[in-house]
PDB file of C-alpha atoms in Angstrom:
ATOM      1  CA  UNK A   1     -30.873  14.601  -4.531  1.00 47.00           C
ATOM      2  CA  UNK A   2     -28.879  11.741  -6.029  1.00 47.00           C
ATOM      3  CA  UNK A   3     -25.569  12.406  -5.859  1.00 50.00           C
ATOM      4  CA  UNK A   4     -23.129  11.021  -9.372  1.00 55.00           C
ATOM      5  CA  UNK A   5     -20.444   9.656  -8.873  1.00 54.00           C
ATOM      6  CA  UNK A   6     -17.281  10.370 -11.693  1.00 60.00           C
ATOM      7  CA  UNK A   7     -14.746   6.736 -12.910  1.00 58.00           C
ATOM      8  CA  UNK A   8     -12.810   9.791 -11.302  1.00 59.00           C
ATOM      9  CA  UNK A   9     -13.780   8.825  -8.113  1.00 60.00           C
ATOM     10  CA  UNK A  10     -14.216   5.485  -7.946  1.00 57.00           C
ATOM     11  CA  UNK A  11     -10.697   4.682  -9.006  1.00 56.00           C
ATOM     12  CA  UNK A  12      -9.737   7.459  -6.282  1.00 61.00           C
ATOM     13  CA  UNK A  13     -11.490   4.866  -3.424  1.00 58.00           C
ATOM     14  CA  UNK A  14     -10.758   2.321  -5.102  1.00 59.00           C
ATOM     15  CA  UNK A  15      -6.353   2.875  -5.192  1.00 62.00           C
ATOM     16  CA  UNK A  16      -7.032   5.003  -1.106  1.00 63.00           C
ATOM     17  CA  UNK A  17      -8.331   1.144  -0.072  1.00 61.00           C
ATOM     18  CA  UNK A  18      -5.439  -0.381  -1.723  1.00 55.00           C
ATOM     19  CA  UNK A  19      -3.341   1.927  -0.264  1.00 56.00           C
ATOM     20  CA  UNK A  20      -4.931   1.084   3.000  1.00 56.00           C
ATOM     21  CA  UNK A  21      -4.417  -2.938   2.439  1.00 55.00           C
ATOM     22  CA  UNK A  22      -1.141  -2.538   1.568  1.00 51.00           C
ATOM     23  CA  UNK A  23      -0.165  -0.821   4.806  1.00 55.00           C
ATOM     24  CA  UNK A  24      -1.702  -2.474   6.801  1.00 50.00           C
ATOM     25  CA  UNK A  25       0.117  -5.766   5.072  1.00 47.00           C
ATOM     26  CA  UNK A  26       4.050  -3.964   5.266  1.00 52.00           C
ATOM     27  CA  UNK A  27       2.678  -2.909   8.792  1.00 53.00           C
ATOM     28  CA  UNK A  28       1.555  -7.182   9.266  1.00 53.00           C
ATOM     29  CA  UNK A  29       4.884  -7.661   8.038  1.00 54.00           C
ATOM     30  CA  UNK A  30       7.572  -5.802   9.892  1.00 55.00           C
ATOM     31  CA  UNK A  31       6.107  -7.914  13.078  1.00 55.00           C
ATOM     32  CA  UNK A  32       6.632 -10.669  12.133  1.00 56.00           C
ATOM     33  CA  UNK A  33      10.739 -10.140   9.921  1.00 56.00           C
ATOM     34  CA  UNK A  34      10.690  -8.414  13.452  1.00 55.00           C
ATOM     35  CA  UNK A  35       9.389 -11.617  15.466  1.00 59.00           C
ATOM     36  CA  UNK A  36      11.646 -14.050  13.081  1.00 54.00           C
ATOM     37  CA  UNK A  37      15.030 -12.212  13.689  1.00 59.00           C
ATOM     38  CA  UNK A  38      14.406 -12.552  17.702  1.00 56.00           C
ATOM     39  CA  UNK A  39      17.243 -16.170  16.773  1.00 53.00           C
ATOM     40  CA  UNK A  40      18.240 -16.882  13.125  1.00 52.00           C
ATOM     41  CA  UNK A  41      20.493 -19.486  13.518  1.00 50.00           C
ATOM     42  CA  UNK A  42      17.386 -22.015  15.550  1.00 60.00           C
ATOM     43  CA  UNK A  43      14.813 -20.891  13.203  1.00 58.00           C
ATOM     44  CA  UNK A  44      13.770 -24.713  12.847  1.00 66.00           C
ATOM     45  CA  UNK A  45      13.124 -24.304  16.368  1.00 71.00           C
ATOM     46  CA  UNK A  46      10.080 -21.816  16.679  1.00 77.00           C
ATOM     47  CA  UNK A  47       6.782 -22.456  15.139  1.00 80.00           C
ATOM     48  CA  UNK A  48       4.929 -19.777  14.143  1.00 83.00           C
ATOM     49  CA  UNK A  49       1.739 -18.958  15.970  1.00 87.00           C
ATOM     50  CA  UNK A  50      -1.981 -16.839  15.099  1.00 88.00           C
ATOM     51  CA  UNK A  51      -3.678 -15.749  18.176  1.00 92.00           C
ATOM     52  CA  UNK A  52      -7.297 -16.552  17.947  1.00 93.00           C
ATOM     53  CA  UNK A  53      -7.917 -15.479  21.253  1.00 94.00           C
ATOM     54  CA  UNK A  54      -7.261 -13.696  24.623  1.00 94.00           C
ATOM     55  CA  UNK A  55      -9.592 -14.028  27.447  1.00 91.00           C
ATOM     56  CA  UNK A  56     -10.933 -10.891  28.969  1.00 86.00           C
ATOM     57  CA  UNK A  57     -10.025 -12.840  32.699  1.00 90.00           C
ATOM     58  CA  UNK A  58      -7.611 -10.218  34.226  1.00 88.00           C
ATOM     59  CA  UNK A  59      -6.989 -13.012  37.073  1.00 91.00           C
ATOM     60  CA  UNK A  60      -7.058 -16.198  34.133  1.00 90.00           C
ATOM     61  CA  UNK A  61      -5.521 -14.799  30.932  1.00 90.00           C
ATOM     62  CA  UNK A  62      -6.149 -16.955  28.460  1.00 92.00           C
ATOM     63  CA  UNK A  63      -3.706 -17.316  24.786  1.00 95.00           C
ATOM     64  CA  UNK A  64      -5.345 -19.893  22.276  1.00 95.00           C
ATOM     65  CA  UNK A  65      -3.434 -20.585  19.173  1.00 93.00           C
ATOM     66  CA  UNK A  66      -3.950 -21.530  15.767  1.00 90.00           C
ATOM     67  CA  UNK A  67      -1.231 -24.307  15.178  1.00 82.00           C
ATOM     68  CA  UNK A  68      -0.312 -26.174  12.019  1.00 74.00           C
ATOM     69  CA  UNK A  69      -2.437 -29.444  11.914  1.00 61.00           C
ATOM     70  CA  UNK A  70       1.368 -31.504  11.751  1.00 60.00           C
ATOM     71  CA  UNK A  71       3.445 -28.870  15.188  1.00 59.00           C
ATOM     72  CA  UNK A  72       0.504 -31.595  17.674  1.00 55.00           C
ATOM     73  CA  UNK A  73       2.165 -32.040  20.328  1.00 52.00           C
ATOM     74  CA  UNK A  74       5.773 -31.415  19.518  1.00 58.00           C
ATOM     75  CA  UNK A  75       4.323 -27.917  20.923  1.00 57.00           C
ATOM     76  CA  UNK A  76       3.898 -29.454  24.612  1.00 62.00           C
ATOM     77  CA  UNK A  77       4.397 -27.326  27.275  1.00 67.00           C
ATOM     78  CA  UNK A  78       7.122 -25.100  25.435  1.00 86.00           C
ATOM     79  CA  UNK A  79       7.760 -21.463  25.293  1.00 89.00           C
ATOM     80  CA  UNK A  80       6.193 -18.026  24.101  1.00 91.00           C
ATOM     81  CA  UNK A  81       7.195 -15.569  22.976  1.00 88.00           C
ATOM     82  CA  UNK A  82       6.200 -12.350  21.266  1.00 86.00           C
ATOM     83  CA  UNK A  83       9.088  -9.737  19.278  1.00 80.00           C
ATOM     84  CA  UNK A  84       9.275  -8.227  21.766  1.00 84.00           C
ATOM     85  CA  UNK A  85      10.055 -11.635  24.686  1.00 87.00           C
ATOM     86  CA  UNK A  86       8.769 -14.373  26.185  1.00 91.00           C
ATOM     87  CA  UNK A  87       5.186 -14.206  26.530  1.00 93.00           C
ATOM     88  CA  UNK A  88       4.341 -17.591  28.090  1.00 94.00           C
ATOM     89  CA  UNK A  89       4.223 -21.003  27.357  1.00 93.00           C
ATOM     90  CA  UNK A  90       1.447 -24.397  26.717  1.00 92.00           C
ATOM     91  CA  UNK A  91       0.096 -25.048  29.298  1.00 91.00           C
ATOM     92  CA  UNK A  92      -3.042 -27.819  26.520  1.00 89.00           C
ATOM     93  CA  UNK A  93      -3.093 -28.740  22.605  1.00 85.00           C
ATOM     94  CA  UNK A  94      -5.476 -29.635  20.507  1.00 82.00           C
ATOM     95  CA  UNK A  95      -5.911 -31.200  16.947  1.00 80.00           C
ATOM     96  CA  UNK A  96      -4.592 -26.835  15.559  1.00 84.00           C
ATOM     97  CA  UNK A  97      -5.109 -24.915  18.722  1.00 88.00           C
ATOM     98  CA  UNK A  98      -2.629 -24.479  21.462  1.00 90.00           C
ATOM     99  CA  UNK A  99      -3.273 -22.288  25.235  1.00 93.00           C
ATOM    100  CA  UNK A 100      -0.477 -20.385  26.215  1.00 95.00           C
ATOM    101  CA  UNK A 101      -0.554 -19.073  30.153  1.00 95.00           C
ATOM    102  CA  UNK A 102       0.753 -15.438  30.515  1.00 95.00           C
ATOM    103  CA  UNK A 103       3.588 -14.616  32.225  1.00 95.00           C
ATOM    104  CA  UNK A 104       1.090 -11.956  34.011  1.00 95.00           C
ATOM    105  CA  UNK A 105      -0.680 -14.959  35.639  1.00 95.00           C
ATOM    106  CA  UNK A 106      -0.772 -15.338  38.803  1.00 95.00           C
ATOM    107  CA  UNK A 107      -0.320 -19.114  38.676  1.00 94.00           C
ATOM    108  CA  UNK A 108       2.644 -18.093  36.713  1.00 93.00           C
ATOM    109  CA  UNK A 109       6.451 -18.598  38.900  1.00 93.00           C
ATOM    110  CA  UNK A 110       8.617 -17.284  35.758  1.00 95.00           C
ATOM    111  CA  UNK A 111      13.086 -17.690  37.088  1.00 95.00           C
ATOM    112  CA  UNK A 112      14.773 -15.255  35.844  1.00 95.00           C
ATOM    113  CA  UNK A 113      17.827 -13.865  35.781  1.00 92.00           C
ATOM    114  CA  UNK A 114      19.020  -9.450  35.990  1.00 92.00           C
ATOM    115  CA  UNK A 115      20.594  -7.720  33.916  1.00 90.00           C
ATOM    116  CA  UNK A 116      22.847  -5.393  35.758  1.00 90.00           C
ATOM    117  CA  UNK A 117      23.592  -7.091  39.582  1.00 90.00           C
ATOM    118  CA  UNK A 118      23.844 -10.950  37.294  1.00 91.00           C
ATOM    119  CA  UNK A 119      20.409 -11.986  40.713  1.00 94.00           C
ATOM    120  CA  UNK A 120      18.229 -15.110  40.431  1.00 95.00           C
ATOM    121  CA  UNK A 121      14.944 -14.711  41.539  1.00 95.00           C
ATOM    122  CA  UNK A 122      11.158 -15.740  39.869  1.00 96.00           C
ATOM    123  CA  UNK A 123       8.928 -13.756  38.934  1.00 97.00           C
ATOM    124  CA  UNK A 124       5.281 -14.030  39.970  1.00 96.00           C
ATOM    125  CA  UNK A 125       2.011 -13.367  37.952  1.00 95.00           C
ATOM    126  CA  UNK A 126      -0.775 -10.447  39.141  1.00 95.00           C
ATOM    127  CA  UNK A 127      -3.082 -10.662  36.752  1.00 93.00           C
ATOM    128  CA  UNK A 128      -3.503  -9.198  32.901  1.00 93.00           C
ATOM    129  CA  UNK A 129      -2.630  -5.509  32.783  1.00 90.00           C
ATOM    130  CA  UNK A 130      -0.909  -5.145  36.686  1.00 93.00           C
ATOM    131  CA  UNK A 131       2.679  -5.062  37.693  1.00 94.00           C
ATOM    132  CA  UNK A 132       4.359  -8.910  38.566  1.00 96.00           C
ATOM    133  CA  UNK A 133       6.016  -9.732  41.376  1.00 96.00           C
ATOM    134  CA  UNK A 134      10.164 -11.074  42.404  1.00 96.00           C
ATOM    135  CA  UNK A 135       8.806 -13.377  45.363  1.00 95.00           C
ATOM    136  CA  UNK A 136      11.207 -14.246  48.410  1.00 93.00           C
ATOM    137  CA  UNK A 137      14.239 -11.488  47.863  1.00 94.00           C
ATOM    138  CA  UNK A 138      15.839 -11.354  50.329  1.00 93.00           C
ATOM    139  CA  UNK A 139      17.200  -7.594  51.887  1.00 91.00           C
ATOM    140  CA  UNK A 140      20.589  -8.149  50.986  1.00 91.00           C
ATOM    141  CA  UNK A 141      19.993  -8.625  47.001  1.00 92.00           C
ATOM    142  CA  UNK A 142      20.941  -5.640  45.461  1.00 92.00           C
ATOM    143  CA  UNK A 143      18.833  -5.070  42.910  1.00 93.00           C
ATOM    144  CA  UNK A 144      18.471  -2.203  41.240  1.00 93.00           C
ATOM    145  CA  UNK A 145      15.194   0.170  39.897  1.00 94.00           C
ATOM    146  CA  UNK A 146      14.753   0.544  36.102  1.00 93.00           C
ATOM    147  CA  UNK A 147      16.754  -3.017  36.051  1.00 94.00           C
ATOM    148  CA  UNK A 148      15.596  -5.746  32.580  1.00 93.00           C
ATOM    149  CA  UNK A 149      14.815  -9.163  33.755  1.00 94.00           C
ATOM    150  CA  UNK A 150      16.121 -11.711  31.433  1.00 92.00           C
ATOM    151  CA  UNK A 151      14.256 -15.423  31.758  1.00 91.00           C
ATOM    152  CA  UNK A 152      17.165 -17.470  33.337  1.00 91.00           C
ATOM    153  CA  UNK A 153      16.553 -20.598  31.998  1.00 87.00           C
ATOM    154  CA  UNK A 154      16.415 -22.865  35.322  1.00 89.00           C
ATOM    155  CA  UNK A 155      13.211 -24.551  35.047  1.00 82.00           C
ATOM    156  CA  UNK A 156      13.359 -26.657  31.632  1.00 79.00           C
ATOM    157  CA  UNK A 157      10.390 -23.959  30.029  1.00 83.00           C
ATOM    158  CA  UNK A 158      11.747 -20.869  29.029  1.00 87.00           C
ATOM    159  CA  UNK A 159      15.457 -20.942  26.627  1.00 85.00           C
ATOM    160  CA  UNK A 160      18.302 -18.026  28.238  1.00 86.00           C
ATOM    161  CA  UNK A 161      18.599 -14.187  27.470  1.00 87.00           C
ATOM    162  CA  UNK A 162      15.041 -13.829  26.968  1.00 87.00           C
ATOM    163  CA  UNK A 163      13.201 -10.395  28.176  1.00 91.00           C
ATOM    164  CA  UNK A 164      10.352 -10.950  30.660  1.00 94.00           C
ATOM    165  CA  UNK A 165      10.144  -8.253  32.682  1.00 95.00           C
ATOM    166  CA  UNK A 166      11.699  -4.413  34.041  1.00 95.00           C
ATOM    167  CA  UNK A 167      11.310  -3.547  37.422  1.00 96.00           C
ATOM    168  CA  UNK A 168       9.926   0.168  38.328  1.00 95.00           C
ATOM    169  CA  UNK A 169      10.056   0.295  41.956  1.00 95.00           C
ATOM    170  CA  UNK A 170      11.398  -1.486  44.971  1.00 94.00           C
ATOM    171  CA  UNK A 171      10.446  -1.270  49.071  1.00 93.00           C
ATOM    172  CA  UNK A 172      11.514  -2.610  51.922  1.00 91.00           C
ATOM    173  CA  UNK A 173       9.005  -2.150  54.579  1.00 88.00           C
ATOM    174  CA  UNK A 174       9.631  -3.699  58.092  1.00 87.00           C
ATOM    175  CA  UNK A 175       7.252  -5.805  59.019  1.00 86.00           C
ATOM    176  CA  UNK A 176       8.271  -8.138  55.567  1.00 88.00           C
ATOM    177  CA  UNK A 177      11.168 -10.559  56.027  1.00 89.00           C
ATOM    178  CA  UNK A 178      11.552 -10.326  51.600  1.00 92.00           C
ATOM    179  CA  UNK A 179      12.177  -7.227  49.593  1.00 94.00           C
ATOM    180  CA  UNK A 180       8.871  -5.650  47.388  1.00 95.00           C
ATOM    181  CA  UNK A 181       9.915  -5.819  44.076  1.00 96.00           C
ATOM    182  CA  UNK A 182       7.167  -4.973  41.571  1.00 97.00           C
ATOM    183  CA  UNK A 183       7.941  -5.435  38.038  1.00 97.00           C
ATOM    184  CA  UNK A 184       6.012  -4.244  34.296  1.00 96.00           C
ATOM    185  CA  UNK A 185       5.885  -6.909  32.505  1.00 95.00           C
ATOM    186  CA  UNK A 186       7.857  -6.330  28.767  1.00 90.00           C
ATOM    187  CA  UNK A 187       5.372  -8.236  26.359  1.00 85.00           C
ATOM    188  CA  UNK A 188       2.099  -7.047  25.654  1.00 85.00           C
ATOM    189  CA  UNK A 189      -0.650 -10.023  24.033  1.00 90.00           C
ATOM    190  CA  UNK A 190      -3.479  -7.433  23.797  1.00 88.00           C
ATOM    191  CA  UNK A 191      -1.236  -5.973  20.806  1.00 85.00           C
ATOM    192  CA  UNK A 192      -0.145  -8.522  18.919  1.00 86.00           C
ATOM    193  CA  UNK A 193      -1.752 -10.751  16.440  1.00 88.00           C
ATOM    194  CA  UNK A 194       1.766 -13.678  16.010  1.00 87.00           C
ATOM    195  CA  UNK A 195       3.837 -15.032  18.270  1.00 88.00           C
ATOM    196  CA  UNK A 196       6.755 -18.289  17.986  1.00 86.00           C
ATOM    197  CA  UNK A 197       6.666 -21.477  19.834  1.00 87.00           C
ATOM    198  CA  UNK A 198       9.935 -22.687  20.973  1.00 82.00           C
ATOM    199  CA  UNK A 199       9.810 -26.525  19.721  1.00 74.00           C
ATOM    200  CA  UNK A 200      12.932 -27.588  20.701  1.00 64.00           C
ATOM    201  CA  UNK A 201      15.086 -28.852  23.308  1.00 47.00           C
ATOM    202  CA  UNK A 202      18.103 -26.397  25.098  1.00 44.00           C
TER     203      UNK A 202
END
């Protein structure tokens, strides 16, 4: 038996749909506002880009961004951010897209400085969804569990002072000449839709 739907029901359903869309837009706007707040003084140094695709290969996680045509070549080999911190760097571009090597990629090496002990190091990725490592750290180094690791600005790719990762464990293995330091990355490209590409020299 066919159910009769009143005009009141139709209006109510439409209102529910509109409210749902407004909530989604509001949430997206909050994320964008948070993203732009990364560096208000130098916001002309950034280009806003939308996620087009994230590869499913966790050991070669490649993020593809959609860029405006006028941004072509300006973003080559530049840093990419989410509102949480550094995501990776642009490694290639087309006419209106850019491919980003994520900091979680095993081929990626990110120079960092620790927030408490102020020691330098390099984070190497181990794959998307996996812990990274601070590599070649001598056993005399006084890193601390729980401290945040920020970009150091060395290497001329990432500007200094942005969140990269947090130390979650430090172990001193007898058969290893270096400390075994595992880190958790702070930015998660899987859950973000918009990113900033740093296009200015610093």
